[in-house]
C-alpha positions as a printed Julia matrix, in Angstrom:
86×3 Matrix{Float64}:
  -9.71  144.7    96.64
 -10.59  146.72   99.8
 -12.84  146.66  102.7
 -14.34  148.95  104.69
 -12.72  147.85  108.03
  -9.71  148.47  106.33
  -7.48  151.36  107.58
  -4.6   151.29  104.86
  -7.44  150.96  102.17
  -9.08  153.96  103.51
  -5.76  155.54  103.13
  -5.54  154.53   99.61
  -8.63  155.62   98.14
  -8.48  159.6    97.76
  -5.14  158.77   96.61
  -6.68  156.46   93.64
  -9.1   158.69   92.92
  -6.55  161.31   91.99
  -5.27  159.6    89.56
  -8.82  159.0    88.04
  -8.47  162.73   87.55
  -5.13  162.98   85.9
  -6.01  159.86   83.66
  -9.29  160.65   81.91
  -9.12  156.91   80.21
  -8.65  155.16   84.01
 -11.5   153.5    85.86
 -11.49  152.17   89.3
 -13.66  148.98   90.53
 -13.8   148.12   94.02
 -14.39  144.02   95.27
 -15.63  144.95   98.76
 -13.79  141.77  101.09
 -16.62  141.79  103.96
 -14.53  139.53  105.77
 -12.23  137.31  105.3
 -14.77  134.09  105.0
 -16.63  135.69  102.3
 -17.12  134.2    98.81
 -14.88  137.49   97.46
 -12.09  137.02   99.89
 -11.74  133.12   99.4
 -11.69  133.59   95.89
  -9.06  136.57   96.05
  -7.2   134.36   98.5
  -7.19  131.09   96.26
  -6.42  132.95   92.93
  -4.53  135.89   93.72
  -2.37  134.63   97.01
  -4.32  137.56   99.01
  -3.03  138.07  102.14
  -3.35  141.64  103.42
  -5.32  144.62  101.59
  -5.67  146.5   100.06
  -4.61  144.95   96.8
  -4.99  146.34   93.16
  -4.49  144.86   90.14
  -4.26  147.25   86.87
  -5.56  146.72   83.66
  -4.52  147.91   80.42
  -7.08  149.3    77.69
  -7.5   145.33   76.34
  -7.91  143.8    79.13
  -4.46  142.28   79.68
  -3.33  142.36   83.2
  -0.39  145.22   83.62
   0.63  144.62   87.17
  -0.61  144.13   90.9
   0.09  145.61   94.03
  -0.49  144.99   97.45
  -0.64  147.6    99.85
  -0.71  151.23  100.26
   2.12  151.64   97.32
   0.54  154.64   95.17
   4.01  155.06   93.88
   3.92  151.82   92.32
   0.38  151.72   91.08
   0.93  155.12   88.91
   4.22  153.81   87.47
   2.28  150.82   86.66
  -0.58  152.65   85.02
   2.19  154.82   82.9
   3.22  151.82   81.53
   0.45  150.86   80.26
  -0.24  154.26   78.77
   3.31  153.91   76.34
């Protein structure tokens, strides 16, 4: 979850799509949050306790949920998507 207003998240993305580069099998979707009283951001808000961005949340090849993270934490994303690469 990002948004264009979004400084950190603008921070963030060359640094995600690095790592769509070193992992061939990755793939990054973006939920645009407009604003905050948008359908996207109430429903992030309500279901995933979203209160800043940007916020990821990392699949694994089935579809099981690996781990989140909030913020501008590429560290923590990668180990996240190693992981799920074991």
């Amino acid at each position: 979850y990002y948004a264009e207003w979004c400084g950190p998240c603008h921070l963030l993305s060359p640094k995600l799509e690095r790592l769509l580069l070193k992992y061939k099998n990755l793939a990054l979707r973006k939920v645009d949050i407009k604003d905050w009283e948008s359908d996207a951001a109430k429903q992030a808000t309500k279901e995933f306790k979203l209160s800043s961005l940007p916020y990821i949340r990392i699949y694994g090849q089935r579809g099981e949920i690996l781990g989140s993270v909030q913020g501008n934490r590429i560290e923590e994303i990668e180990k996240i998507i190693e992981s799920g690469h074991r």
